[in-house]
Amino acid sequence: MAFENILTETDNGIAQITINRPTKLNALNKDTIGELHEAFKVLDADATVKVIIVTGSGEKAFVAGADIAEFAHFGVEGGERLAAEGQAMLFDFVQNLGTPVIAAVNGFALGGGLELAMACHFRVAGDNAKMGLPEVSLGVIPGYGGTQRLPQLIGKGRAMEMIMTAGMVTAEDAKAWGLVNHVVPQSELLDFTKGIAAKIMKNSPVAISKAIKAVNAGYEAGVNGFISEIRAFGEAFGTEDFKEGTTAFIEKRKANFPGR
Ligand code: COA
């Protein structure tokens, strides 16, 4: 895949997407969001890809936000469209992807950058990472899901404080609050994240994708997550992965999941 603003590479079932606008601290402009959508779509459709890791190029930033220069002149309708299209194309799209997506947060994750990390299924941070939703300092609010996903991850009070102060939290605070799962030295961030990906890859891709759906269902308004879980649990019994997983256990061997 050839893109202008992102790099993709796949090695042994692990795909890495690197947002690559280092001179703009990897800020998300419209083209980058379009390219990310395309890359996630293609990688998700590729059965050989078992895990996707998303990170930023350079040592300074994961993503320093939506591209402020691009929306600074927008009016009310343009602002609403920006949020709606961005949420549909990237943030909701990533959250609902069947392939696991891990954010490797390698520096500033601000505004749309933190919102992208939060849309991923979970997050690992380098020890230099700094996270925040500084939108109110620009006279706007988080528009890529931040007002919803941040309270889900760290609780309403902390989210309110982060949003109202427009402040940044350190990687260690983010870990203590449950915003990231692990903090590792920056130089080890990708290897460590790939290590988690390798553990995920040993398991049934079909079951993982159903589990992602069931977990997400609990956060959807009007959807009963328990009912969704029951349905997905039943469906799993009809898969080849289930046959292989249970047979391998009984035969005391490692499962070799066909992914169907
Ligand atoms: N949108 C567009 N450009 C951005 C950007 C963003 N969100 N964040 C950084 N950049 C650009 C800067 O304009 C600068 O470009 P220039 O060299 O052409 O002037 C370049 O990236 C480097 O950023 P700079 O501000 O010089 O780096 P710094 O180390 O002094 O500060 C930050 C780093 C992250 C603290 C600072 O860039 C910042 O506050 N960025 C905006 C964060 C934000 O509000 N995000 C939410 C947007 S809704």
PDB file of C-alpha atoms and ligand atoms in Angstrom:
ATOM      1  CA  MET A   1       0.000   0.000   0.000  1.00  0.00           C
ATOM      2  CA  ALA A   2       1.434   3.367  -0.997  1.00  0.00           C
ATOM      3  CA  PHE A   3       0.373   6.368   1.087  1.00  0.00           C
ATOM      4  CA  GLU A   4       1.657   9.899   1.560  1.00  0.00           C
ATOM      5  CA  ASN A   5       1.028  10.389   5.260  1.00  0.00           C
ATOM      6  CA  ILE A   6       1.314   6.928   6.747  1.00  0.00           C
ATOM      7  CA  LEU A   7       3.626   3.925   6.451  1.00  0.00           C
ATOM      8  CA  THR A   8       2.474   0.331   6.666  1.00  0.00           C
ATOM      9  CA  GLU A   9       4.459  -2.856   7.019  1.00  0.00           C
ATOM     10  CA  THR A  10       3.446  -6.391   7.876  1.00  0.00           C
ATOM     11  CA  ASP A  11       5.766  -8.942   9.409  1.00  0.00           C
ATOM     12  CA  ASN A  12       4.743 -12.401  10.499  1.00  0.00           C
ATOM     13  CA  GLY A  13       1.060 -11.583  11.046  1.00  0.00           C
ATOM     14  CA  ILE A  14       1.648  -8.246  12.803  1.00  0.00           C
ATOM     15  CA  ALA A  15       0.858  -5.133  10.792  1.00  0.00           C
ATOM     16  CA  GLN A  16       2.248  -1.775  11.841  1.00  0.00           C
ATOM     17  CA  ILE A  17       0.722   1.506  10.763  1.00  0.00           C
ATOM     18  CA  THR A  18       2.965   4.508  11.399  1.00  0.00           C
ATOM     19  CA  ILE A  19       1.463   7.972  11.084  1.00  0.00           C
ATOM     20  CA  ASN A  20       4.195   9.837   9.295  1.00  0.00           C
ATOM     21  CA  ARG A  21       3.935  13.635   9.336  1.00  0.00           C
ATOM     22  CA  PRO A  22       6.775  14.283  11.797  1.00  0.00           C
ATOM     23  CA  THR A  23       7.151  17.973  10.905  1.00  0.00           C
ATOM     24  CA  LYS A  24       3.532  18.459  12.050  1.00  0.00           C
ATOM     25  CA  LEU A  25       3.912  16.074  14.994  1.00  0.00           C
ATOM     26  CA  ASN A  26       1.778  13.598  13.021  1.00  0.00           C
ATOM     27  CA  ALA A  27      -1.329  15.811  13.255  1.00  0.00           C
ATOM     28  CA  LEU A  28      -4.386  14.226  11.662  1.00  0.00           C
ATOM     29  CA  ASN A  29      -5.485  16.117   8.576  1.00  0.00           C
ATOM     30  CA  LYS A  30      -8.275  14.943   6.284  1.00  0.00           C
ATOM     31  CA  ASP A  31      -5.938  13.075   3.924  1.00  0.00           C
ATOM     32  CA  THR A  32      -4.281  11.212   6.803  1.00  0.00           C
ATOM     33  CA  ILE A  33      -7.663  10.163   8.188  1.00  0.00           C
ATOM     34  CA  GLY A  34      -8.637   8.909   4.712  1.00  0.00           C
ATOM     35  CA  GLU A  35      -5.407   6.967   4.369  1.00  0.00           C
ATOM     36  CA  LEU A  36      -5.775   5.468   7.836  1.00  0.00           C
ATOM     37  CA  HIS A  37      -9.298   4.345   6.983  1.00  0.00           C
ATOM     38  CA  GLU A  38      -8.059   2.659   3.832  1.00  0.00           C
ATOM     39  CA  ALA A  39      -5.113   0.983   5.578  1.00  0.00           C
ATOM     40  CA  PHE A  40      -7.236  -0.355   8.450  1.00  0.00           C
ATOM     41  CA  LYS A  41      -9.843  -1.623   5.969  1.00  0.00           C
ATOM     42  CA  VAL A  42      -7.302  -3.461   3.803  1.00  0.00           C
ATOM     43  CA  LEU A  43      -5.382  -4.926   6.761  1.00  0.00           C
ATOM     44  CA  ASP A  44      -8.600  -6.064   8.461  1.00  0.00           C
ATOM     45  CA  ALA A  45      -9.641  -7.881   5.287  1.00  0.00           C
ATOM     46  CA  ASP A  46      -6.278  -9.667   5.086  1.00  0.00           C
ATOM     47  CA  ALA A  47      -6.627 -13.000   6.907  1.00  0.00           C
ATOM     48  CA  THR A  48      -2.849 -13.233   7.369  1.00  0.00           C
ATOM     49  CA  VAL A  49      -2.899 -10.082   9.531  1.00  0.00           C
ATOM     50  CA  LYS A  50      -3.699 -11.051  13.126  1.00  0.00           C
ATOM     51  CA  VAL A  51      -2.909  -7.829  15.016  1.00  0.00           C
ATOM     52  CA  ILE A  52      -2.506  -4.188  13.981  1.00  0.00           C
ATOM     53  CA  ILE A  53      -0.233  -1.806  15.894  1.00  0.00           C
ATOM     54  CA  VAL A  54      -0.611   1.912  15.316  1.00  0.00           C
ATOM     55  CA  THR A  55       2.112   4.376  16.271  1.00  0.00           C
ATOM     56  CA  GLY A  56       3.604   7.722  15.273  1.00  0.00           C
ATOM     57  CA  SER A  57       6.851   8.412  13.455  1.00  0.00           C
ATOM     58  CA  GLY A  58       9.743  10.031  15.282  1.00  0.00           C
ATOM     59  CA  GLU A  59      10.381  10.120  19.011  1.00  0.00           C
ATOM     60  CA  LYS A  60       8.328  13.161  19.887  1.00  0.00           C
ATOM     61  CA  ALA A  61       4.730  12.440  19.014  1.00  0.00           C
ATOM     62  CA  PHE A  62       2.185   9.710  18.551  1.00  0.00           C
ATOM     63  CA  VAL A  63      -0.270  12.281  17.161  1.00  0.00           C
ATOM     64  CA  ALA A  64      -0.456  15.899  18.400  1.00  0.00           C
ATOM     65  CA  GLY A  65      -4.115  16.230  17.497  1.00  0.00           C
ATOM     66  CA  ALA A  66      -6.374  17.029  14.626  1.00  0.00           C
ATOM     67  CA  ASP A  67      -4.688  19.405  12.198  1.00  0.00           C
ATOM     68  CA  ILE A  68      -5.586  22.783  13.677  1.00  0.00           C
ATOM     69  CA  ALA A  69      -4.570  24.673  10.529  1.00  0.00           C
ATOM     70  CA  GLU A  70      -7.082  22.670   8.514  1.00  0.00           C
ATOM     71  CA  PHE A  71     -10.166  23.446  10.614  1.00  0.00           C
ATOM     72  CA  ALA A  72      -9.339  26.902  11.994  1.00  0.00           C
ATOM     73  CA  HIS A  73     -11.581  28.638   9.425  1.00  0.00           C
ATOM     74  CA  PHE A  74     -14.558  26.226   9.697  1.00  0.00           C
ATOM     75  CA  GLY A  75     -18.058  27.338  10.722  1.00  0.00           C
ATOM     76  CA  VAL A  76     -20.755  25.423  12.607  1.00  0.00           C
ATOM     77  CA  GLU A  77     -21.706  23.064   9.783  1.00  0.00           C
ATOM     78  CA  GLY A  78     -18.092  22.414   8.810  1.00  0.00           C
ATOM     79  CA  GLY A  79     -17.240  21.634  12.420  1.00  0.00           C
ATOM     80  CA  GLU A  80     -20.109  19.193  12.810  1.00  0.00           C
ATOM     81  CA  ARG A  81     -19.243  17.487   9.513  1.00  0.00           C
ATOM     82  CA  LEU A  82     -15.566  17.229  10.513  1.00  0.00           C
ATOM     83  CA  ALA A  83     -16.486  15.380  13.719  1.00  0.00           C
ATOM     84  CA  ALA A  84     -19.147  13.161  12.122  1.00  0.00           C
ATOM     85  CA  GLU A  85     -16.996  12.118   9.170  1.00  0.00           C
ATOM     86  CA  GLY A  86     -13.896  11.608  11.291  1.00  0.00           C
ATOM     87  CA  GLN A  87     -15.769   9.465  13.819  1.00  0.00           C
ATOM     88  CA  ALA A  88     -17.306   7.293  11.097  1.00  0.00           C
ATOM     89  CA  MET A  89     -14.159   6.937   8.978  1.00  0.00           C
ATOM     90  CA  LEU A  90     -11.585   6.388  11.649  1.00  0.00           C
ATOM     91  CA  PHE A  91     -12.488   6.383  15.321  1.00  0.00           C
ATOM     92  CA  ASP A  92     -15.657   4.236  15.321  1.00  0.00           C
ATOM     93  CA  PHE A  93     -14.196   2.226  12.460  1.00  0.00           C
ATOM     94  CA  VAL A  94     -11.111   1.287  14.488  1.00  0.00           C
ATOM     95  CA  GLN A  95     -13.108   0.570  17.647  1.00  0.00           C
ATOM     96  CA  ASN A  96     -15.325  -1.860  15.739  1.00  0.00           C
ATOM     97  CA  LEU A  97     -12.601  -3.542  13.710  1.00  0.00           C
ATOM     98  CA  GLY A  98     -12.577  -7.343  14.045  1.00  0.00           C
ATOM     99  CA  THR A  99      -8.763  -7.405  14.048  1.00  0.00           C
ATOM    100  CA  PRO A 100      -7.219  -6.345  17.375  1.00  0.00           C
ATOM    101  CA  VAL A 101      -5.702  -2.854  17.244  1.00  0.00           C
ATOM    102  CA  ILE A 102      -3.099  -1.742  19.807  1.00  0.00           C
ATOM    103  CA  ALA A 103      -1.906   1.857  20.110  1.00  0.00           C
ATOM    104  CA  ALA A 104       1.811   2.184  20.827  1.00  0.00           C
ATOM    105  CA  VAL A 105       1.875   5.718  22.213  1.00  0.00           C
ATOM    106  CA  ASN A 106       5.366   7.050  21.539  1.00  0.00           C
ATOM    107  CA  GLY A 107       5.139  10.688  22.682  1.00  0.00           C
ATOM    108  CA  PHE A 108       2.460  13.378  22.622  1.00  0.00           C
ATOM    109  CA  ALA A 109      -1.048  11.949  22.204  1.00  0.00           C
ATOM    110  CA  LEU A 110      -3.180  15.043  22.275  1.00  0.00           C
ATOM    111  CA  GLY A 111      -6.703  15.786  21.128  1.00  0.00           C
ATOM    112  CA  GLY A 112      -7.439  13.597  18.119  1.00  0.00           C
ATOM    113  CA  GLY A 113      -4.230  11.694  18.909  1.00  0.00           C
ATOM    114  CA  LEU A 114      -5.467  10.575  22.304  1.00  0.00           C
ATOM    115  CA  GLU A 115      -8.895   9.996  20.767  1.00  0.00           C
ATOM    116  CA  LEU A 116      -7.306   7.678  18.195  1.00  0.00           C
ATOM    117  CA  ALA A 117      -5.389   5.839  20.923  1.00  0.00           C
ATOM    118  CA  MET A 118      -8.632   5.500  22.909  1.00  0.00           C
ATOM    119  CA  ALA A 119     -10.484   4.120  19.884  1.00  0.00           C
ATOM    120  CA  CYS A 120      -7.871   1.346  19.664  1.00  0.00           C
ATOM    121  CA  HIS A 121      -8.667  -1.804  21.641  1.00  0.00           C
ATOM    122  CA  PHE A 122      -5.948  -1.012  24.203  1.00  0.00           C
ATOM    123  CA  ARG A 123      -2.856   1.110  24.659  1.00  0.00           C
ATOM    124  CA  VAL A 124       0.811   0.744  25.563  1.00  0.00           C
ATOM    125  CA  ALA A 125       2.855   3.885  26.256  1.00  0.00           C
ATOM    126  CA  GLY A 126       6.516   4.814  26.055  1.00  0.00           C
ATOM    127  CA  ASP A 127       7.772   6.425  29.249  1.00  0.00           C
ATOM    128  CA  ASN A 128       8.002   9.834  27.556  1.00  0.00           C
ATOM    129  CA  ALA A 129       4.361   9.827  26.427  1.00  0.00           C
ATOM    130  CA  LYS A 130       2.128  12.724  27.402  1.00  0.00           C
ATOM    131  CA  MET A 131      -1.612  12.537  26.952  1.00  0.00           C
ATOM    132  CA  GLY A 132      -4.358  15.111  27.015  1.00  0.00           C
ATOM    133  CA  LEU A 133      -7.468  16.581  25.446  1.00  0.00           C
ATOM    134  CA  PRO A 134      -6.501  20.261  25.083  1.00  0.00           C
ATOM    135  CA  GLU A 135      -9.427  21.248  22.840  1.00  0.00           C
ATOM    136  CA  VAL A 136     -11.058  23.717  25.256  1.00  0.00           C
ATOM    137  CA  SER A 137      -7.825  25.737  25.161  1.00  0.00           C
ATOM    138  CA  LEU A 138      -8.673  26.287  21.478  1.00  0.00           C
ATOM    139  CA  GLY A 139     -12.304  27.149  22.150  1.00  0.00           C
ATOM    140  CA  VAL A 140     -13.616  23.821  20.923  1.00  0.00           C
ATOM    141  CA  ILE A 141     -14.341  20.441  22.535  1.00  0.00           C
ATOM    142  CA  PRO A 142     -13.090  16.929  21.755  1.00  0.00           C
ATOM    143  CA  GLY A 143     -14.993  15.851  18.632  1.00  0.00           C
ATOM    144  CA  TYR A 144     -13.566  12.450  17.778  1.00  0.00           C
ATOM    145  CA  GLY A 145     -15.194  10.578  20.650  1.00  0.00           C
ATOM    146  CA  GLY A 146     -13.062  11.969  23.477  1.00  0.00           C
ATOM    147  CA  THR A 147     -15.949  13.105  25.683  1.00  0.00           C
ATOM    148  CA  GLN A 148     -17.318   9.546  25.549  1.00  0.00           C
ATOM    149  CA  ARG A 149     -14.294   7.247  25.569  1.00  0.00           C
ATOM    150  CA  LEU A 150     -12.199   9.117  28.170  1.00  0.00           C
ATOM    151  CA  PRO A 151     -14.855   8.785  30.939  1.00  0.00           C
ATOM    152  CA  GLN A 152     -15.345   5.118  29.954  1.00  0.00           C
ATOM    153  CA  LEU A 153     -11.643   4.488  30.482  1.00  0.00           C
ATOM    154  CA  ILE A 154     -10.733   6.643  33.494  1.00  0.00           C
ATOM    155  CA  GLY A 155     -14.059   7.629  35.087  1.00  0.00           C
ATOM    156  CA  LYS A 156     -16.152  10.747  34.777  1.00  0.00           C
ATOM    157  CA  GLY A 157     -14.447  12.927  37.398  1.00  0.00           C
ATOM    158  CA  ARG A 158     -10.936  12.440  36.073  1.00  0.00           C
ATOM    159  CA  ALA A 159     -12.141  12.865  32.496  1.00  0.00           C
ATOM    160  CA  MET A 160     -13.927  16.092  33.406  1.00  0.00           C
ATOM    161  CA  GLU A 161     -10.746  17.411  35.033  1.00  0.00           C
ATOM    162  CA  MET A 162      -8.543  16.457  32.087  1.00  0.00           C
ATOM    163  CA  ILE A 163     -10.942  18.022  29.595  1.00  0.00           C
ATOM    164  CA  MET A 164     -11.610  21.206  31.596  1.00  0.00           C
ATOM    165  CA  THR A 165      -7.970  21.893  32.477  1.00  0.00           C
ATOM    166  CA  ALA A 166      -6.764  20.964  28.968  1.00  0.00           C
ATOM    167  CA  GLY A 167      -3.776  19.535  30.838  1.00  0.00           C
ATOM    168  CA  MET A 168      -1.475  16.649  29.987  1.00  0.00           C
ATOM    169  CA  VAL A 169      -0.932  13.518  32.053  1.00  0.00           C
ATOM    170  CA  THR A 170       2.284  11.538  32.177  1.00  0.00           C
ATOM    171  CA  ALA A 171       2.495   7.941  31.023  1.00  0.00           C
ATOM    172  CA  GLU A 172       2.706   6.769  34.652  1.00  0.00           C
ATOM    173  CA  ASP A 173      -0.439   8.681  35.660  1.00  0.00           C
ATOM    174  CA  ALA A 174      -2.183   7.379  32.542  1.00  0.00           C
ATOM    175  CA  LYS A 175      -1.307   3.854  33.650  1.00  0.00           C
ATOM    176  CA  ALA A 176      -2.494   4.421  37.212  1.00  0.00           C
ATOM    177  CA  TRP A 177      -5.801   5.687  35.817  1.00  0.00           C
ATOM    178  CA  GLY A 178      -6.277   2.812  33.348  1.00  0.00           C
ATOM    179  CA  LEU A 179      -5.804   4.924  30.239  1.00  0.00           C
ATOM    180  CA  VAL A 180      -2.842   2.794  29.155  1.00  0.00           C
ATOM    181  CA  ASN A 181      -2.138  -0.803  30.154  1.00  0.00           C
ATOM    182  CA  HIS A 182       1.667  -0.670  30.262  1.00  0.00           C
ATOM    183  CA  VAL A 183       4.468   1.889  30.364  1.00  0.00           C
ATOM    184  CA  VAL A 184       7.826   0.809  28.991  1.00  0.00           C
ATOM    185  CA  PRO A 185      11.048   2.619  28.050  1.00  0.00           C
ATOM    186  CA  GLN A 186      10.482   4.397  24.765  1.00  0.00           C
ATOM    187  CA  SER A 187      13.211   2.371  23.036  1.00  0.00           C
ATOM    188  CA  GLU A 188      11.382  -0.873  23.909  1.00  0.00           C
ATOM    189  CA  LEU A 189       7.877   0.283  23.044  1.00  0.00           C
ATOM    190  CA  LEU A 190       7.437  -1.455  19.703  1.00  0.00           C
ATOM    191  CA  ASP A 191       9.131  -4.710  20.719  1.00  0.00           C
ATOM    192  CA  PHE A 192       7.079  -4.870  23.907  1.00  0.00           C
ATOM    193  CA  THR A 193       3.852  -4.212  21.995  1.00  0.00           C
ATOM    194  CA  LYS A 194       4.783  -6.851  19.420  1.00  0.00           C
ATOM    195  CA  GLY A 195       5.301  -9.271  22.317  1.00  0.00           C
ATOM    196  CA  ILE A 196       1.687  -8.743  23.383  1.00  0.00           C
ATOM    197  CA  ALA A 197       0.604  -9.131  19.746  1.00  0.00           C
ATOM    198  CA  ALA A 198       2.450 -12.470  19.590  1.00  0.00           C
ATOM    199  CA  LYS A 199       0.431 -13.734  22.569  1.00  0.00           C
ATOM    200  CA  ILE A 200      -2.821 -12.609  20.953  1.00  0.00           C
ATOM    201  CA  MET A 201      -1.897 -14.358  17.712  1.00  0.00           C
ATOM    202  CA  LYS A 202      -1.818 -17.752  19.401  1.00  0.00           C
ATOM    203  CA  ASN A 203      -5.569 -17.546  19.968  1.00  0.00           C
ATOM    204  CA  SER A 204      -8.562 -17.929  17.682  1.00  0.00           C
ATOM    205  CA  PRO A 205      -8.957 -14.867  15.444  1.00  0.00           C
ATOM    206  CA  VAL A 206     -12.662 -15.616  15.034  1.00  0.00           C
ATOM    207  CA  ALA A 207     -13.211 -15.808  18.788  1.00  0.00           C
ATOM    208  CA  ILE A 208     -11.172 -12.624  19.338  1.00  0.00           C
ATOM    209  CA  SER A 209     -13.235 -10.739  16.807  1.00  0.00           C
ATOM    210  CA  LYS A 210     -16.459 -11.937  18.469  1.00  0.00           C
ATOM    211  CA  ALA A 211     -15.086 -10.946  21.892  1.00  0.00           C
ATOM    212  CA  ILE A 212     -14.274  -7.429  20.609  1.00  0.00           C
ATOM    213  CA  LYS A 213     -17.861  -7.121  19.389  1.00  0.00           C
ATOM    214  CA  ALA A 214     -19.320  -8.356  22.661  1.00  0.00           C
ATOM    215  CA  VAL A 215     -17.174  -6.004  24.770  1.00  0.00           C
ATOM    216  CA  ASN A 216     -18.060  -3.052  22.537  1.00  0.00           C
ATOM    217  CA  ALA A 217     -21.765  -3.933  22.711  1.00  0.00           C
ATOM    218  CA  GLY A 218     -21.831  -3.022  26.400  1.00  0.00           C
ATOM    219  CA  TYR A 219     -20.898   0.559  25.534  1.00  0.00           C
ATOM    220  CA  GLU A 220     -23.551   1.037  22.856  1.00  0.00           C
ATOM    221  CA  ALA A 221     -26.669   2.913  23.883  1.00  0.00           C
ATOM    222  CA  GLY A 222     -29.755   0.731  23.711  1.00  0.00           C
ATOM    223  CA  VAL A 223     -27.805  -2.499  23.269  1.00  0.00           C
ATOM    224  CA  ASN A 224     -27.780  -5.199  25.956  1.00  0.00           C
ATOM    225  CA  GLY A 225     -24.179  -6.388  26.143  1.00  0.00           C
ATOM    226  CA  PHE A 226     -25.114  -9.609  27.956  1.00  0.00           C
ATOM    227  CA  ILE A 227     -27.537 -10.583  25.171  1.00  0.00           C
ATOM    228  CA  SER A 228     -24.866  -9.735  22.587  1.00  0.00           C
ATOM    229  CA  GLU A 229     -22.426 -11.919  24.484  1.00  0.00           C
ATOM    230  CA  ILE A 230     -24.843 -14.876  24.566  1.00  0.00           C
ATOM    231  CA  ARG A 231     -25.375 -14.611  20.812  1.00  0.00           C
ATOM    232  CA  ALA A 232     -21.654 -14.348  20.031  1.00  0.00           C
ATOM    233  CA  PHE A 233     -20.874 -17.216  22.443  1.00  0.00           C
ATOM    234  CA  GLY A 234     -23.371 -19.438  20.604  1.00  0.00           C
ATOM    235  CA  GLU A 235     -22.005 -18.419  17.201  1.00  0.00           C
ATOM    236  CA  ALA A 236     -18.510 -19.402  18.299  1.00  0.00           C
ATOM    237  CA  PHE A 237     -19.705 -22.995  18.686  1.00  0.00           C
ATOM    238  CA  GLY A 238     -20.366 -23.093  14.934  1.00  0.00           C
ATOM    239  CA  THR A 239     -16.808 -22.172  13.926  1.00  0.00           C
ATOM    240  CA  GLU A 240     -13.924 -24.329  12.784  1.00  0.00           C
ATOM    241  CA  ASP A 241     -11.732 -22.500  15.319  1.00  0.00           C
ATOM    242  CA  PHE A 242     -13.936 -23.843  18.136  1.00  0.00           C
ATOM    243  CA  LYS A 243     -13.613 -27.400  16.820  1.00  0.00           C
ATOM    244  CA  GLU A 244      -9.851 -27.022  16.535  1.00  0.00           C
ATOM    245  CA  GLY A 245      -9.424 -25.309  19.926  1.00  0.00           C
ATOM    246  CA  THR A 246     -11.423 -27.886  21.872  1.00  0.00           C
ATOM    247  CA  THR A 247      -9.995 -30.862  19.936  1.00  0.00           C
ATOM    248  CA  ALA A 248      -6.432 -29.631  20.477  1.00  0.00           C
ATOM    249  CA  PHE A 249      -7.094 -29.296  24.205  1.00  0.00           C
ATOM    250  CA  ILE A 250      -8.453 -32.840  24.445  1.00  0.00           C
ATOM    251  CA  GLU A 251      -5.571 -34.190  22.341  1.00  0.00           C
ATOM    252  CA  LYS A 252      -3.088 -32.259  24.539  1.00  0.00           C
ATOM    253  CA  ARG A 253      -1.534 -30.371  21.643  1.00  0.00           C
ATOM    254  CA  LYS A 254      -1.284 -26.740  20.583  1.00  0.00           C
ATOM    255  CA  ALA A 255      -4.225 -25.451  18.587  1.00  0.00           C
ATOM    256  CA  ASN A 256      -3.632 -24.426  15.011  1.00  0.00           C
ATOM    257  CA  PHE A 257      -6.576 -22.152  14.333  1.00  0.00           C
ATOM    258  CA  PRO A 258      -7.781 -21.929  10.732  1.00  0.00           C
ATOM    259  CA  GLY A 259      -9.398 -18.546  11.462  1.00  0.00           C
ATOM    260  CA  ARG A 260     -12.844 -19.586  10.285  1.00  0.00           C
TER     261      ARG A 260
HETATM  262  N1  COA B   1      -2.200  20.703  14.170  1.00  0.00           N
HETATM  263  C1  COA B   1      -1.409  21.248  13.234  1.00  0.00           C
HETATM  264  N2  COA B   1      -0.089  21.426  13.394  1.00  0.00           N
HETATM  265  C2  COA B   1       0.446  21.012  14.553  1.00  0.00           C
HETATM  266  C3  COA B   1      -0.310  20.430  15.575  1.00  0.00           C
HETATM  267  C4  COA B   1      -1.700  20.267  15.338  1.00  0.00           C
HETATM  268  N3  COA B   1      -2.496  19.686  16.231  1.00  0.00           N
HETATM  269  N4  COA B   1       0.499  20.148  16.610  1.00  0.00           N
HETATM  270  C5  COA B   1       1.727  20.531  16.247  1.00  0.00           C
HETATM  271  N5  COA B   1       1.711  21.062  15.007  1.00  0.00           N
HETATM  272  C6  COA B   1       2.812  21.607  14.232  1.00  0.00           C
HETATM  273  C7  COA B   1       3.231  22.987  14.731  1.00  0.00           C
HETATM  274  O1  COA B   1       2.386  23.971  14.166  1.00  0.00           O
HETATM  275  C8  COA B   1       4.638  23.062  14.228  1.00  0.00           C
HETATM  276  O2  COA B   1       4.603  23.314  12.826  1.00  0.00           O
HETATM  277  P1  COA B   1       5.582  24.456  12.186  1.00  0.00           P
HETATM  278  O3  COA B   1       6.970  23.973  12.518  1.00  0.00           O
HETATM  279  O4  COA B   1       5.259  24.394  10.742  1.00  0.00           O
HETATM  280  O5  COA B   1       5.224  25.711  12.876  1.00  0.00           O
HETATM  281  C9  COA B   1       5.155  21.630  14.384  1.00  0.00           C
HETATM  282  O6  COA B   1       3.972  20.809  14.435  1.00  0.00           O
HETATM  283  C10 COA B   1       5.937  21.394  15.648  1.00  0.00           C
HETATM  284  O7  COA B   1       5.146  21.806  16.754  1.00  0.00           O
HETATM  285  P2  COA B   1       5.656  22.850  17.859  1.00  0.00           P
HETATM  286  O8  COA B   1       4.443  23.467  18.496  1.00  0.00           O
HETATM  287  O9  COA B   1       6.655  23.773  17.281  1.00  0.00           O
HETATM  288  O10 COA B   1       6.357  21.854  18.871  1.00  0.00           O
HETATM  289  P3  COA B   1       6.581  22.078  20.444  1.00  0.00           P
HETATM  290  O11 COA B   1       7.534  21.027  20.874  1.00  0.00           O
HETATM  291  O12 COA B   1       6.933  23.485  20.739  1.00  0.00           O
HETATM  292  O13 COA B   1       5.158  21.800  21.116  1.00  0.00           O
HETATM  293  C11 COA B   1       3.077  20.610  21.400  1.00  0.00           C
HETATM  294  C12 COA B   1       4.574  20.522  21.055  1.00  0.00           C
HETATM  295  C13 COA B   1       2.465  19.240  21.158  1.00  0.00           C
HETATM  296  C14 COA B   1       2.938  20.986  22.886  1.00  0.00           C
HETATM  297  C15 COA B   1       2.408  21.675  20.536  1.00  0.00           C
HETATM  298  O14 COA B   1       2.729  21.422  19.177  1.00  0.00           O
HETATM  299  C16 COA B   1       0.913  21.729  20.644  1.00  0.00           C
HETATM  300  O15 COA B   1       0.374  22.234  21.641  1.00  0.00           O
HETATM  301  N6  COA B   1       0.191  21.245  19.615  1.00  0.00           N
HETATM  302  C17 COA B   1      -1.237  21.313  19.527  1.00  0.00           C
HETATM  303  C18 COA B   1      -1.889  20.321  20.459  1.00  0.00           C
HETATM  304  C19 COA B   1      -3.379  20.450  20.414  1.00  0.00           C
HETATM  305  O16 COA B   1      -3.961  21.429  20.825  1.00  0.00           O
HETATM  306  N7  COA B   1      -4.040  19.415  19.897  1.00  0.00           N
HETATM  307  C20 COA B   1      -5.455  19.337  19.837  1.00  0.00           C
HETATM  308  C21 COA B   1      -5.950  19.777  18.527  1.00  0.00           C
HETATM  309  S1  COA B   1      -7.714  19.717  18.464  1.00  0.00           S
END
